[in-house]
């Protein structure tokens, strides 16, 4: 088993995680395990959270702003671009360790967020549709943020729960705790849920922002 050790990881939290993984890999090597499949987040491998901003990554993500340029990209590069945008969103929202998987989902499903695995699943069917796949990614990233806020909220005292920072969280905590309505159950009620209203609003505004920034970059070239 070949283990590659990076020269430097500046983020102390990432270094601790990396060290634990290296110990696991070395143990597996000692036990004669040839392969170990790890679903670690893209940002983990790049370990440069401070560099994941739209301005710093515009030369990487710009193809998603134009349908013609996007269609010309290989599948692997499309996934790289989506992972880069995920890292930008993690940096912006203060998230960490969220993974992205492109999967074969039902055609009527753009994606979903698995809170136990902290993983966003996007539908491969829409991978060639630049705006749809971006909208789905940003929608699910927002759900990841909502879940994290709920995880924090339930650990707080009543006094701390009253903080304005958790105003939105109080609106969708019931949905997080098991009273969520899926679109398959009742599509109308699904759209009326506070978590979905927030996620649709966030993705709509974020797509507009990405497209505006990227178009400015493309036309300036």
Short mmCIF file of C-alpha atoms in Angstrom, two decimals:
data_model
loop_
_atom_site.label_atom_id
_atom_site.label_comp_id
_atom_site.label_asym_id
_atom_site.label_seq_id
_atom_site.Cartn_x
_atom_site.Cartn_y
_atom_site.Cartn_z
CA UNK A 1 0.00 0.00 0.00
CA UNK A 2 1.41 3.39 -1.01
CA UNK A 3 0.75 6.25 1.42
CA UNK A 4 1.40 9.82 0.28
CA UNK A 5 2.01 12.32 3.06
CA UNK A 6 1.53 16.01 2.18
CA UNK A 7 4.33 18.45 2.94
CA UNK A 8 2.14 20.68 5.10
CA UNK A 9 -1.42 20.91 6.38
CA UNK A 10 -2.01 24.32 7.88
CA UNK A 11 -5.43 23.69 9.40
CA UNK A 12 -4.91 22.02 12.81
CA UNK A 13 -8.34 20.36 12.75
CA UNK A 14 -7.64 18.88 9.32
CA UNK A 15 -4.23 17.71 10.50
CA UNK A 16 -5.80 15.78 13.39
CA UNK A 17 -8.27 14.12 11.03
CA UNK A 18 -5.53 13.39 8.51
CA UNK A 19 -3.30 11.86 11.20
CA UNK A 20 -6.12 9.56 12.32
CA UNK A 21 -6.73 8.41 8.76
CA UNK A 22 -3.03 7.77 8.23
CA UNK A 23 -2.93 5.59 11.35
CA UNK A 24 -5.92 3.63 10.02
CA UNK A 25 -4.26 3.20 6.61
CA UNK A 26 -1.03 2.01 8.15
CA UNK A 27 -2.87 -0.47 10.37
CA UNK A 28 -4.70 -1.80 7.33
CA UNK A 29 -1.40 -2.11 5.48
CA UNK A 30 0.01 -4.07 8.40
CA UNK A 31 -2.96 -6.41 8.31
CA UNK A 32 -2.51 -7.03 4.59
CA UNK A 33 -5.48 -4.93 3.47
CA UNK A 34 -4.76 -3.75 -0.05
CA UNK A 35 -7.57 -1.24 -0.48
CA UNK A 36 -9.57 0.93 1.83
CA UNK A 37 -12.35 3.01 0.29
CA UNK A 38 -12.87 6.28 2.13
CA UNK A 39 -15.61 8.79 1.37
CA UNK A 40 -13.70 11.82 2.61
CA UNK A 41 -14.76 15.32 1.57
CA UNK A 42 -13.08 16.97 -1.42
CA UNK A 43 -12.00 19.90 0.77
CA UNK A 44 -10.17 17.46 3.05
CA UNK A 45 -7.81 16.50 0.26
CA UNK A 46 -7.25 20.11 -0.74
CA UNK A 47 -7.00 21.35 2.89
CA UNK A 48 -7.13 25.02 1.87
CA UNK A 49 -10.43 26.29 3.24
CA UNK A 50 -9.15 29.86 3.36
CA UNK A 51 -8.62 29.77 -0.42
CA UNK A 52 -12.14 28.61 -1.27
CA UNK A 53 -13.86 31.84 -2.30
CA UNK A 54 -15.53 32.71 -5.58
CA UNK A 55 -12.76 35.18 -6.43
CA UNK A 56 -9.98 32.67 -5.73
CA UNK A 57 -11.66 29.80 -7.59
CA UNK A 58 -13.32 31.68 -10.47
CA UNK A 59 -10.89 30.21 -13.02
CA UNK A 60 -11.94 26.72 -11.89
CA UNK A 61 -15.71 27.14 -11.61
CA UNK A 62 -16.44 29.47 -14.56
CA UNK A 63 -17.55 26.67 -16.98
CA UNK A 64 -20.75 26.17 -14.95
CA UNK A 65 -21.81 29.71 -15.86
CA UNK A 66 -22.24 28.93 -19.56
CA UNK A 67 -24.22 25.95 -20.89
CA UNK A 68 -22.04 25.53 -24.00
CA UNK A 69 -18.77 25.60 -22.05
CA UNK A 70 -20.29 23.29 -19.42
CA UNK A 71 -21.34 20.69 -21.99
CA UNK A 72 -17.78 20.59 -23.32
CA UNK A 73 -16.39 19.55 -19.92
CA UNK A 74 -15.63 15.94 -19.06
CA UNK A 75 -17.70 14.33 -16.32
CA UNK A 76 -14.71 14.28 -14.00
CA UNK A 77 -14.12 18.01 -14.47
CA UNK A 78 -17.80 18.78 -13.88
CA UNK A 79 -17.60 16.89 -10.59
CA UNK A 80 -14.40 18.75 -9.70
CA UNK A 81 -16.15 22.06 -10.33
CA UNK A 82 -19.15 21.04 -8.22
CA UNK A 83 -16.84 19.96 -5.40
CA UNK A 84 -15.03 23.28 -5.61
CA UNK A 85 -18.34 25.14 -5.31
CA UNK A 86 -19.22 22.93 -2.34
CA UNK A 87 -15.97 23.99 -0.68
CA UNK A 88 -16.77 27.65 -1.38
CA UNK A 89 -20.17 27.20 0.24
CA UNK A 90 -18.66 25.39 3.22
CA UNK A 91 -16.26 28.28 3.70
CA UNK A 92 -19.09 30.81 3.41
CA UNK A 93 -21.55 29.01 5.70
CA UNK A 94 -18.97 27.76 8.20
CA UNK A 95 -19.55 24.08 7.43
CA UNK A 96 -17.01 21.27 7.25
CA UNK A 97 -16.69 17.64 6.22
CA UNK A 98 -19.62 17.60 3.79
CA UNK A 99 -19.18 15.09 0.97
CA UNK A 100 -20.66 15.08 -2.53
CA UNK A 101 -21.71 12.02 -4.52
CA UNK A 102 -23.16 11.98 -8.04
CA UNK A 103 -25.64 9.14 -8.14
CA UNK A 104 -28.34 7.61 -10.34
CA UNK A 105 -31.53 8.90 -8.72
CA UNK A 106 -35.17 8.94 -9.90
CA UNK A 107 -35.57 11.47 -12.70
CA UNK A 108 -37.92 13.65 -10.65
CA UNK A 109 -35.35 14.04 -7.85
CA UNK A 110 -32.60 16.63 -8.19
CA UNK A 111 -30.79 15.50 -5.07
CA UNK A 112 -30.97 15.07 -1.33
CA UNK A 113 -28.90 15.47 1.82
CA UNK A 114 -28.13 12.50 4.07
CA UNK A 115 -27.57 14.00 7.52
CA UNK A 116 -26.17 10.81 9.04
CA UNK A 117 -23.45 10.57 6.40
CA UNK A 118 -23.13 14.33 5.96
CA UNK A 119 -23.30 13.69 2.25
CA UNK A 120 -25.04 15.48 -0.62
CA UNK A 121 -26.33 13.21 -3.39
CA UNK A 122 -26.99 14.81 -6.78
CA UNK A 123 -28.76 13.21 -9.71
CA UNK A 124 -26.43 12.21 -12.54
CA UNK A 125 -29.34 12.73 -14.93
CA UNK A 126 -29.00 16.53 -14.49
CA UNK A 127 -25.21 16.67 -14.62
CA UNK A 128 -25.27 18.19 -18.12
CA UNK A 129 -27.71 20.93 -17.08
CA UNK A 130 -25.42 23.56 -15.59
CA UNK A 131 -28.09 25.67 -13.88
CA UNK A 132 -30.16 22.75 -12.59
CA UNK A 133 -27.19 20.90 -11.10
CA UNK A 134 -25.90 24.12 -9.50
CA UNK A 135 -29.33 24.91 -8.07
CA UNK A 136 -29.64 21.38 -6.65
CA UNK A 137 -26.18 21.56 -5.07
CA UNK A 138 -26.85 24.91 -3.41
CA UNK A 139 -30.29 23.74 -2.23
CA UNK A 140 -28.79 20.69 -0.52
CA UNK A 141 -25.88 22.68 0.92
CA UNK A 142 -28.45 24.88 2.61
CA UNK A 143 -30.13 21.79 4.08
CA UNK A 144 -26.73 20.76 5.42
CA UNK A 145 -26.45 24.13 7.12
CA UNK A 146 -29.97 23.83 8.54
CA UNK A 147 -29.19 20.40 9.99
CA UNK A 148 -26.02 21.71 11.61
CA UNK A 149 -27.91 24.59 13.19
CA UNK A 150 -30.54 22.18 14.50
CA UNK A 151 -27.85 19.93 15.95
CA UNK A 152 -26.50 22.90 17.87
CA UNK A 153 -29.95 24.16 18.86
CA UNK A 154 -31.09 20.99 20.62
CA UNK A 155 -27.99 21.09 22.85
CA UNK A 156 -28.65 24.62 24.07
CA UNK A 157 -30.34 25.86 27.19
CA UNK A 158 -33.77 27.55 26.78
CA UNK A 159 -32.09 30.91 27.32
CA UNK A 160 -29.55 30.32 24.56
CA UNK A 161 -32.22 28.99 22.19
CA UNK A 162 -33.85 32.41 22.40
CA UNK A 163 -30.83 34.04 20.75
CA UNK A 164 -31.68 35.78 17.48
CA UNK A 165 -28.96 33.70 15.77
CA UNK A 166 -31.36 30.74 16.05
CA UNK A 167 -34.47 32.59 14.86
CA UNK A 168 -34.64 30.65 11.58
CA UNK A 169 -33.68 27.39 13.29
CA UNK A 170 -36.71 27.61 15.57
CA UNK A 171 -38.88 27.74 12.45
CA UNK A 172 -37.79 24.36 11.10
CA UNK A 173 -36.69 22.43 14.18
CA UNK A 174 -39.92 20.37 14.13
CA UNK A 175 -39.16 19.26 10.57
CA UNK A 176 -35.63 18.27 11.59
CA UNK A 177 -36.95 16.22 14.52
CA UNK A 178 -39.04 13.94 12.35
CA UNK A 179 -42.08 15.83 11.10
CA UNK A 180 -40.68 16.47 7.64
CA UNK A 181 -43.04 15.99 4.66
CA UNK A 182 -41.41 14.60 1.52
CA UNK A 183 -42.53 15.73 -1.97
CA UNK A 184 -43.72 12.17 -2.62
CA UNK A 185 -46.10 12.39 0.36
CA UNK A 186 -47.59 15.80 -0.41
CA UNK A 187 -45.83 18.12 -2.82
CA UNK A 188 -47.86 21.19 -1.88
CA UNK A 189 -47.19 20.79 1.85
CA UNK A 190 -43.54 19.95 1.09
CA UNK A 191 -43.07 23.34 -0.54
CA UNK A 192 -44.72 25.12 2.41
CA UNK A 193 -42.22 23.81 4.95
CA UNK A 194 -39.93 26.43 6.43
CA UNK A 195 -36.78 24.44 5.67
CA UNK A 196 -37.76 24.13 2.01
CA UNK A 197 -38.80 27.76 1.69
CA UNK A 198 -35.40 28.74 3.06
CA UNK A 199 -33.46 26.25 0.88
CA UNK A 200 -35.26 27.30 -2.31
CA UNK A 201 -34.72 30.98 -1.51
CA UNK A 202 -31.04 30.41 -0.76
CA UNK A 203 -30.36 28.38 -3.90
CA UNK A 204 -32.24 30.86 -6.12
CA UNK A 205 -30.31 33.86 -4.80
CA UNK A 206 -26.98 32.00 -4.78
CA UNK A 207 -27.39 30.82 -8.39
CA UNK A 208 -28.02 34.41 -9.45
CA UNK A 209 -24.92 35.53 -7.59
CA UNK A 210 -22.71 32.80 -9.07
CA UNK A 211 -23.99 33.45 -12.59
CA UNK A 212 -23.45 37.18 -12.28
CA UNK A 213 -19.90 36.79 -10.98
CA UNK A 214 -19.00 34.13 -13.55
CA UNK A 215 -20.51 36.02 -16.49
CA UNK A 216 -18.49 39.06 -15.52
CA UNK A 217 -15.37 36.89 -15.54
CA UNK A 218 -16.16 35.25 -18.91
CA UNK A 219 -16.92 38.54 -20.68
CA UNK A 220 -13.79 40.15 -19.28
CA UNK A 221 -11.53 37.50 -20.83
#
